[in-house]
Structure formats: structure tokens, C-alpha cells
XYZ file of N, CA and C in Angstrom:
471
model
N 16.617 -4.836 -10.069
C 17.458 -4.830 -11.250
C 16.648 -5.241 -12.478
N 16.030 -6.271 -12.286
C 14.914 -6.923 -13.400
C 13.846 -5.519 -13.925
N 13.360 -4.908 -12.957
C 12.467 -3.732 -13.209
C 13.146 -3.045 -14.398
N 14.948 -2.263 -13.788
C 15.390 -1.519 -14.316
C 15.395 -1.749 -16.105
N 15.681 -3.597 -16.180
C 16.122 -3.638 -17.406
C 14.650 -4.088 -18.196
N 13.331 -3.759 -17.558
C 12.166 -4.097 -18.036
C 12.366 -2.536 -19.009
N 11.789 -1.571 -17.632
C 11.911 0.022 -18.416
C 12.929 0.236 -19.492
N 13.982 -0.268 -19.139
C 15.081 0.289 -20.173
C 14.462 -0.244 -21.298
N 14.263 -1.307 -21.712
C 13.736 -2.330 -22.821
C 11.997 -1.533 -23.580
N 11.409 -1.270 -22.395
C 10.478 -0.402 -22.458
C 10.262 0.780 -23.121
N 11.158 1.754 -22.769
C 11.799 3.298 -23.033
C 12.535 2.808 -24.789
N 13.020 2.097 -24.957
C 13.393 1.201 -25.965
C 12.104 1.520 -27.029
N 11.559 0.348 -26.534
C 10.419 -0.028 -27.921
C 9.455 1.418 -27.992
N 9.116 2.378 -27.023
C 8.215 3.711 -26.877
C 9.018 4.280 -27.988
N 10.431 4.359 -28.055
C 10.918 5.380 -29.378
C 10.726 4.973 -30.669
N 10.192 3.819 -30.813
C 10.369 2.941 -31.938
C 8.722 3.081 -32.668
N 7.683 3.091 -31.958
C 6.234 3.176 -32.432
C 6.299 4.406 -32.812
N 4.675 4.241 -34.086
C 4.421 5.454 -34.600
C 3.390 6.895 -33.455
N 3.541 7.673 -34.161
C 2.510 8.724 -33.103
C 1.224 8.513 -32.706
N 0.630 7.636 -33.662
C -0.636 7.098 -33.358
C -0.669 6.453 -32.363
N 0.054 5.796 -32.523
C 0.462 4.344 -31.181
C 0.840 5.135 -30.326
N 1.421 6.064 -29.760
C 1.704 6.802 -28.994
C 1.136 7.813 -28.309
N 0.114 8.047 -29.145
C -1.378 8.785 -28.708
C -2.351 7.420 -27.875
N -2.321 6.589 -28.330
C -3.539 5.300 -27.772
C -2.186 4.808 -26.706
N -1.027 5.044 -26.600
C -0.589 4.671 -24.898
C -0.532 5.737 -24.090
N -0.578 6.995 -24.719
C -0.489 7.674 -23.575
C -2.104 7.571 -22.871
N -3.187 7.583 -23.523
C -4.712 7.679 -23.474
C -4.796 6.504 -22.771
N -4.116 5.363 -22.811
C -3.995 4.279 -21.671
C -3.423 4.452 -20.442
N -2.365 5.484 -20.302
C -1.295 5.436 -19.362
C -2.630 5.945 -18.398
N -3.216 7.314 -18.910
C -3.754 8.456 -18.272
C -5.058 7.217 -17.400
N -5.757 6.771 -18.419
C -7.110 5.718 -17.654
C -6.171 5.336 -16.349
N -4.908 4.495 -17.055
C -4.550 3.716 -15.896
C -4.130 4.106 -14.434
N -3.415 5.467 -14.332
C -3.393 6.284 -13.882
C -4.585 6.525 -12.783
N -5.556 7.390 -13.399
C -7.291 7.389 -12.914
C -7.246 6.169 -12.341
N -7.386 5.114 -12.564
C -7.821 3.838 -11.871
C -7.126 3.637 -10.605
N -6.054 3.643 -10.802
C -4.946 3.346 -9.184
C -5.262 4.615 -8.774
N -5.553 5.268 -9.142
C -5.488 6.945 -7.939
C -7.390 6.782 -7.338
N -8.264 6.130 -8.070
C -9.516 5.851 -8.012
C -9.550 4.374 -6.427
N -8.908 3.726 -7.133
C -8.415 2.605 -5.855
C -7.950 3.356 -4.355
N -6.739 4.272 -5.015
C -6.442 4.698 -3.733
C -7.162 5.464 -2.619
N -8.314 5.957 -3.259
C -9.556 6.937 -3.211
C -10.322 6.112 -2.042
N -10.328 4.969 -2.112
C -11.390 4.102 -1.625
C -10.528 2.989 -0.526
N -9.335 3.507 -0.188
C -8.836 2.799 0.868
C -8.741 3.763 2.323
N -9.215 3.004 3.486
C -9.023 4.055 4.439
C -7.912 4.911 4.755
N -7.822 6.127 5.301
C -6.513 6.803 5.719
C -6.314 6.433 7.062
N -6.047 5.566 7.632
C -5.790 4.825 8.824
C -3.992 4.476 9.037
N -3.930 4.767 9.976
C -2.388 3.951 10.225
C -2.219 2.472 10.839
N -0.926 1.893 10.331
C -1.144 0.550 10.912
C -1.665 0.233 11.978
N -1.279 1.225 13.171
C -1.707 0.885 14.365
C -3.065 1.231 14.347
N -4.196 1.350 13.803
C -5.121 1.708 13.954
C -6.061 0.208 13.876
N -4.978 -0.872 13.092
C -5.934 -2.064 12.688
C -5.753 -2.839 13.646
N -6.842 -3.140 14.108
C -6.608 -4.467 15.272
C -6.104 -5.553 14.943
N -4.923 -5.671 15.178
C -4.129 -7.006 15.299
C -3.697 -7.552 16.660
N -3.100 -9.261 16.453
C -2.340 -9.972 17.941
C -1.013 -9.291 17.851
N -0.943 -9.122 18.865
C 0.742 -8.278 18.944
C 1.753 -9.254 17.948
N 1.777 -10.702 18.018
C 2.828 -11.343 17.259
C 2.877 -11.114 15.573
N 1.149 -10.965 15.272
C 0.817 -10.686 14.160
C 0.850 -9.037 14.066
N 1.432 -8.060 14.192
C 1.568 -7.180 14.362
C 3.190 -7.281 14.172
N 3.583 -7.319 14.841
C 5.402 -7.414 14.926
C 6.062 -8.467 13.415
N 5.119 -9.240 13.084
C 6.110 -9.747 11.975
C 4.818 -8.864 10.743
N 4.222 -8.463 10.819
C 3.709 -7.554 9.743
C 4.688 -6.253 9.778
N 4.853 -5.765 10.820
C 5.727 -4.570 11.306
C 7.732 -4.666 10.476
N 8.148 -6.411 10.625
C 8.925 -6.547 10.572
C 9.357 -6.542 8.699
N 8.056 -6.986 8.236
C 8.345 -6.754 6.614
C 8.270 -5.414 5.774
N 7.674 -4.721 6.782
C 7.154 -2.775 6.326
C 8.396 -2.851 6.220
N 9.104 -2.882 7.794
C 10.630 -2.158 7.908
C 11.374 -2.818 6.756
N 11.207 -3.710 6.393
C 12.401 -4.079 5.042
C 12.094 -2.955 3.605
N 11.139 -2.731 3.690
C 10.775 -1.501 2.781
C 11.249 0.135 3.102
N 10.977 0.447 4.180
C 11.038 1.869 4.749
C 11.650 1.384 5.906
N 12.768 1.829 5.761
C 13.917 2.263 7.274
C 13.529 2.930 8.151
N 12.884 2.442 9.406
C 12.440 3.048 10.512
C 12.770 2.534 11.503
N 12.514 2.829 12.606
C 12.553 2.313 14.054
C 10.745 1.602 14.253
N 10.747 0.590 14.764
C 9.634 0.206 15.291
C 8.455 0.566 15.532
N 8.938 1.733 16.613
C 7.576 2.670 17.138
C 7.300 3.803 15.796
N 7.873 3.628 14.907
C 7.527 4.553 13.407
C 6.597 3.875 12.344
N 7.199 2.628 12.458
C 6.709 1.673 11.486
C 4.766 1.973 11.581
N 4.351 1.902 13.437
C 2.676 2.067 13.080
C 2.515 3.495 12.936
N 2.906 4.349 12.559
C 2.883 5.469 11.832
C 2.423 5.431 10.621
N 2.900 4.429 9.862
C 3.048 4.316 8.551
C 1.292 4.610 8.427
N 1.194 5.105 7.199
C -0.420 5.047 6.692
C -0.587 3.765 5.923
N -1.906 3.215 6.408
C -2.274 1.865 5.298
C -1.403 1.859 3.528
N -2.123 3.586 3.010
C -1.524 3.657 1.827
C -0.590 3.371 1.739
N 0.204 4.245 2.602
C 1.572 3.982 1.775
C 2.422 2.930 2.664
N 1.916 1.807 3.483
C 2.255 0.527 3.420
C 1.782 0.116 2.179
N 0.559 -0.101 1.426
C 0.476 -0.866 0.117
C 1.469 -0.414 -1.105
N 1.848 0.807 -0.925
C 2.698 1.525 -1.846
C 4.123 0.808 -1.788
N 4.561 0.904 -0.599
C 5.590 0.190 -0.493
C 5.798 -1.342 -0.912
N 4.889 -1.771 -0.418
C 5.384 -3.377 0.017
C 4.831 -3.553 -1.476
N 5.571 -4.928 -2.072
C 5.585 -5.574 -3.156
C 4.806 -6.668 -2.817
N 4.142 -7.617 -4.282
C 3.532 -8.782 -3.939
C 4.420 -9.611 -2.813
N 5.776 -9.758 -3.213
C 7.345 -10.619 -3.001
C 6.691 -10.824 -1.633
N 6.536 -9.686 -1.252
C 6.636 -8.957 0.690
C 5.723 -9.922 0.982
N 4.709 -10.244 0.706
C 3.276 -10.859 1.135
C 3.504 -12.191 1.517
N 4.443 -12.854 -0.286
C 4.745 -13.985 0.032
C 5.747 -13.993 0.940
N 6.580 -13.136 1.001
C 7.754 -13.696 2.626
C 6.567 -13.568 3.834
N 5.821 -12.998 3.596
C 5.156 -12.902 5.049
C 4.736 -14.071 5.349
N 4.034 -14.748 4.270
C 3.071 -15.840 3.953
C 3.881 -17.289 4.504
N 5.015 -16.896 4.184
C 5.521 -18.526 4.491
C 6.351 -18.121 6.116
N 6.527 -17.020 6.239
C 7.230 -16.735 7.533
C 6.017 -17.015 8.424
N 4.687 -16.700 8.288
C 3.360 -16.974 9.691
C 2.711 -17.064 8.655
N 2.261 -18.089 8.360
C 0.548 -18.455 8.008
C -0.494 -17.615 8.789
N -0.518 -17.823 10.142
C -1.473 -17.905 10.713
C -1.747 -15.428 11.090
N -0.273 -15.355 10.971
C -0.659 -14.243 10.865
C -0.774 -13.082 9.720
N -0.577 -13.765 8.603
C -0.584 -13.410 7.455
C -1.871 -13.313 6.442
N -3.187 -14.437 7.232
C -4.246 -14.741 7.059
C -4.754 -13.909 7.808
N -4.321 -13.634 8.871
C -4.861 -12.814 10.343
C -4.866 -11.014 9.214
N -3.776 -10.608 8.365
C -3.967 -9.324 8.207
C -4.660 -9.224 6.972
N -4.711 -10.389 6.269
C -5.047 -10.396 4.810
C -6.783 -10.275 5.654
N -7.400 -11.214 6.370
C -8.897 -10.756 7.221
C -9.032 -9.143 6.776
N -7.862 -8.550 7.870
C -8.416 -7.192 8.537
C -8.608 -6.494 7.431
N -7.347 -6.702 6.023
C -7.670 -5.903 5.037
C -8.688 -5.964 4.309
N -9.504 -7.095 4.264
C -10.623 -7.946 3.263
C -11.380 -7.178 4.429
N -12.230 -6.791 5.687
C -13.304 -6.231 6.408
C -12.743 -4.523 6.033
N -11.534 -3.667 5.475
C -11.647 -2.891 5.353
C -11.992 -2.229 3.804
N -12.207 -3.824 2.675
C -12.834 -4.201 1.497
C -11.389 -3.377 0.621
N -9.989 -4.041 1.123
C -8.734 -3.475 0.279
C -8.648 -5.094 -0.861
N -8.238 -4.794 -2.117
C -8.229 -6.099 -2.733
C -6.563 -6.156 -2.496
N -6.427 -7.672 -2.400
C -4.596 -7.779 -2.287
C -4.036 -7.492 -3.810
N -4.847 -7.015 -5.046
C -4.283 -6.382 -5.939
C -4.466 -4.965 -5.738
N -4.308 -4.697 -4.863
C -4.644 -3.102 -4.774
C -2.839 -2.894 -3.990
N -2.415 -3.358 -3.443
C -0.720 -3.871 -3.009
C 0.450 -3.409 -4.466
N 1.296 -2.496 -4.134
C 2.217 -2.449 -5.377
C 1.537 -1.872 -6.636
N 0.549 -0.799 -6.592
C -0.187 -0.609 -8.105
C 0.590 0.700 -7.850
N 0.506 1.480 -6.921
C 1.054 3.014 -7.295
C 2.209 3.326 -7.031
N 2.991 4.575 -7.039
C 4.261 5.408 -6.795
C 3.805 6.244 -5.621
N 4.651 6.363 -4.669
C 4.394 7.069 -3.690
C 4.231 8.399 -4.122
N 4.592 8.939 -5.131
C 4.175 10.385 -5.942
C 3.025 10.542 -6.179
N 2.176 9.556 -6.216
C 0.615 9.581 -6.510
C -0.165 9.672 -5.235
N 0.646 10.056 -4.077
C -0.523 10.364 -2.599
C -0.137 11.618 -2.181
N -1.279 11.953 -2.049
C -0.944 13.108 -1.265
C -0.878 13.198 0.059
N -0.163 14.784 1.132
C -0.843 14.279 2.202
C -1.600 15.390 2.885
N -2.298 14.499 3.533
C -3.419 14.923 4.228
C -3.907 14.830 5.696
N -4.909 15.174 6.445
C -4.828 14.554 7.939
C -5.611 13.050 7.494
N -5.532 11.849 8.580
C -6.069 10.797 8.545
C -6.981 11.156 9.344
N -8.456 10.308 9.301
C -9.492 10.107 9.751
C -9.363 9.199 10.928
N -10.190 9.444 12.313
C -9.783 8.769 13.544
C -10.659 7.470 13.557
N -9.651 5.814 13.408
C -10.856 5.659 13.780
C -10.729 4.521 14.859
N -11.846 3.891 16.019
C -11.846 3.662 16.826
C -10.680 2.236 16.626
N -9.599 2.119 18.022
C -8.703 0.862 18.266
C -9.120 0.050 19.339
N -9.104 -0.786 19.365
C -9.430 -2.082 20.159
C -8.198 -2.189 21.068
N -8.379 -2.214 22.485
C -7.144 -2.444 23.326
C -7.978 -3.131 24.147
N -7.692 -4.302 24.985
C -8.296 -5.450 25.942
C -9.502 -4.885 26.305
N -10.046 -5.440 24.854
C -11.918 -5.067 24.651
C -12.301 -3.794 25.307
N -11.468 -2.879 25.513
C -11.898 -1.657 25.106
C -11.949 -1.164 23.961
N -12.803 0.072 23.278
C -12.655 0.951 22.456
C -12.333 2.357 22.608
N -11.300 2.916 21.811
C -10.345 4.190 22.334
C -10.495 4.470 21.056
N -10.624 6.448 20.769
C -9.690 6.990 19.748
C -8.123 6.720 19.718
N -7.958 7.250 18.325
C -6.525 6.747 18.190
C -6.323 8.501 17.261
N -5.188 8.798 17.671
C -4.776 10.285 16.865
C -4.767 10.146 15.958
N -5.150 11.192 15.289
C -5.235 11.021 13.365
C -3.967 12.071 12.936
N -2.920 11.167 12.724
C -1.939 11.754 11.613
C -1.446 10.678 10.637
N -1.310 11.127 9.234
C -0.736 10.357 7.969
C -1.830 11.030 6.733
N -1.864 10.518 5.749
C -2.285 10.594 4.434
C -3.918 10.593 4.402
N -4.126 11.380 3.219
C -5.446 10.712 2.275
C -5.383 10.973 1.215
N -5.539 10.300 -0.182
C -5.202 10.440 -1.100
C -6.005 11.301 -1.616
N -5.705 12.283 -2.399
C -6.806 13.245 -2.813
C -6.689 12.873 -4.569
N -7.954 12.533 -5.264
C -7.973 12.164 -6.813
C -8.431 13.712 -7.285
């Protein structure tokens, strides 16, 4: 609701500046734009299940996606990395954060070894990915290593 009445307020003051000013935001919008689609460029196309996690840390990471995207369980590791960051809000992180410490540190790791910044979380619109096949890459199951099927996204800039 707060968003809604940000934009409205927003959409507001945009009618009110001159054309100049309106030339130097759109020439901002566009950089800014480039930049999150540049970010998105540089995150793997992997699905959740692809990241090695503890099953508990897995299931309450699993359990905050689903408050975003309505799925069933076995859908949720479907999801592509992207568009888990697309979805989930900072908010999400902190409920995660105080719901498990210990596994909340555990995914914030996996994302920091796949070099995602936790401001890279909530920058785009799911309109800004495209899709594509995902890249396979190896899963960890009781110290084995297995392919894992490649379906979901890659963002194309």
C-alpha cells in the first residue's frame, strides 16, 4: 500500500517538472535500467534446488519464496535463483533472519560463493527476465556429485 501511495505521489511530481528535467530522468531511468539488467547478467541461471543447502535450511528458505509465489513445495525448487531475488523483498530476508539465524547465514554463504550482493535482492520487475534454458550445474547429495536438469531462466541484456 505504502509503494502504491509512493508512485502515486511520484506520477504526481513527474507532471509537474519541466522537459529538461524530464529528459535528465528519463536518461537516468534508462542507466538505471542497464544496471539491474547488467546485475542480472551476472547472476547464475540455477534453480533453488541446485544450491547446496541442510534440508532444514532449505525448507524455511523454501517456506518464505512460497509467501511470495503460490506454489506447492516440490515447485518452489523450480523457482530460478533470479526470479527468487525478483520476488522476495529486503522484509523477506529479515523474516528469514530472525525466524533461523543459523540458516539464514547458511544461504546468505551460498549466495556470497555464487558472488550475488544481498543488494542485488528486490532491484528488478519480473518483466525484465527473460526466459531461457538454465545452465546445469553440479548438486551435492550425501557427498556425491550429480547433474541436476536444466530448466528456468537466463536473463538476456
Amino acid at each position: 500500500m505504502q509503494e502504491e501511495l509512493n508512485l502515486d505521489q511520484l506520477r504526481q511530481k513527474i507532471t509537474t517538472v519541466s522537459g529538461a528535467e524530464l529528459i535528465r530522468l528519463q536518461a537516468f531511468l534508462e542507466s538505471e535500467i542497464q544496471r539491474r539488467k547488467q546485475i542480472l547478467s551476472q547472476i547464475p541461471a540455477i534453480t533453488l534446488e541446485q544450491i547446496p543447502l541442510r534440508v532444514q535450511t532449505r525448507m524455511t528458505f523454501y517456506s518464505i519464496v512460497r509467501r511470495r509465489k503460490i506454489c506447492n513445495l516440490a515447485e518452489v525448487g523450480r523457482i530460478t535463483l533470479i526470479e527468487t531475488l525478483a520476488l522476495l523483498k529486503p522484509a523477506d530476508l529479515q523474516s528469514f533472519k530472525s525466524l533461523n539465524q543459523r540458516a539464514y547465514s547458511e544461504v546468505m554463504n551460498e549466495l556470497a560463493k555464487l558472488k550475488i550482493p544481498y543488494e542485488s535482492i528486490a532491484l528488478w520487475d519480473l518483466k525484465m527476465i527473460d526466459e531461457n534454458p538454465v545452465l546445469s550445474i553440479p548438486q551435492r547429495a550425501g557427498g556425491l556429485t550429480e547433474p541436476v536438469s536444466s530448466v528456468g531462466h537466463i536473463p538476456k541484456v
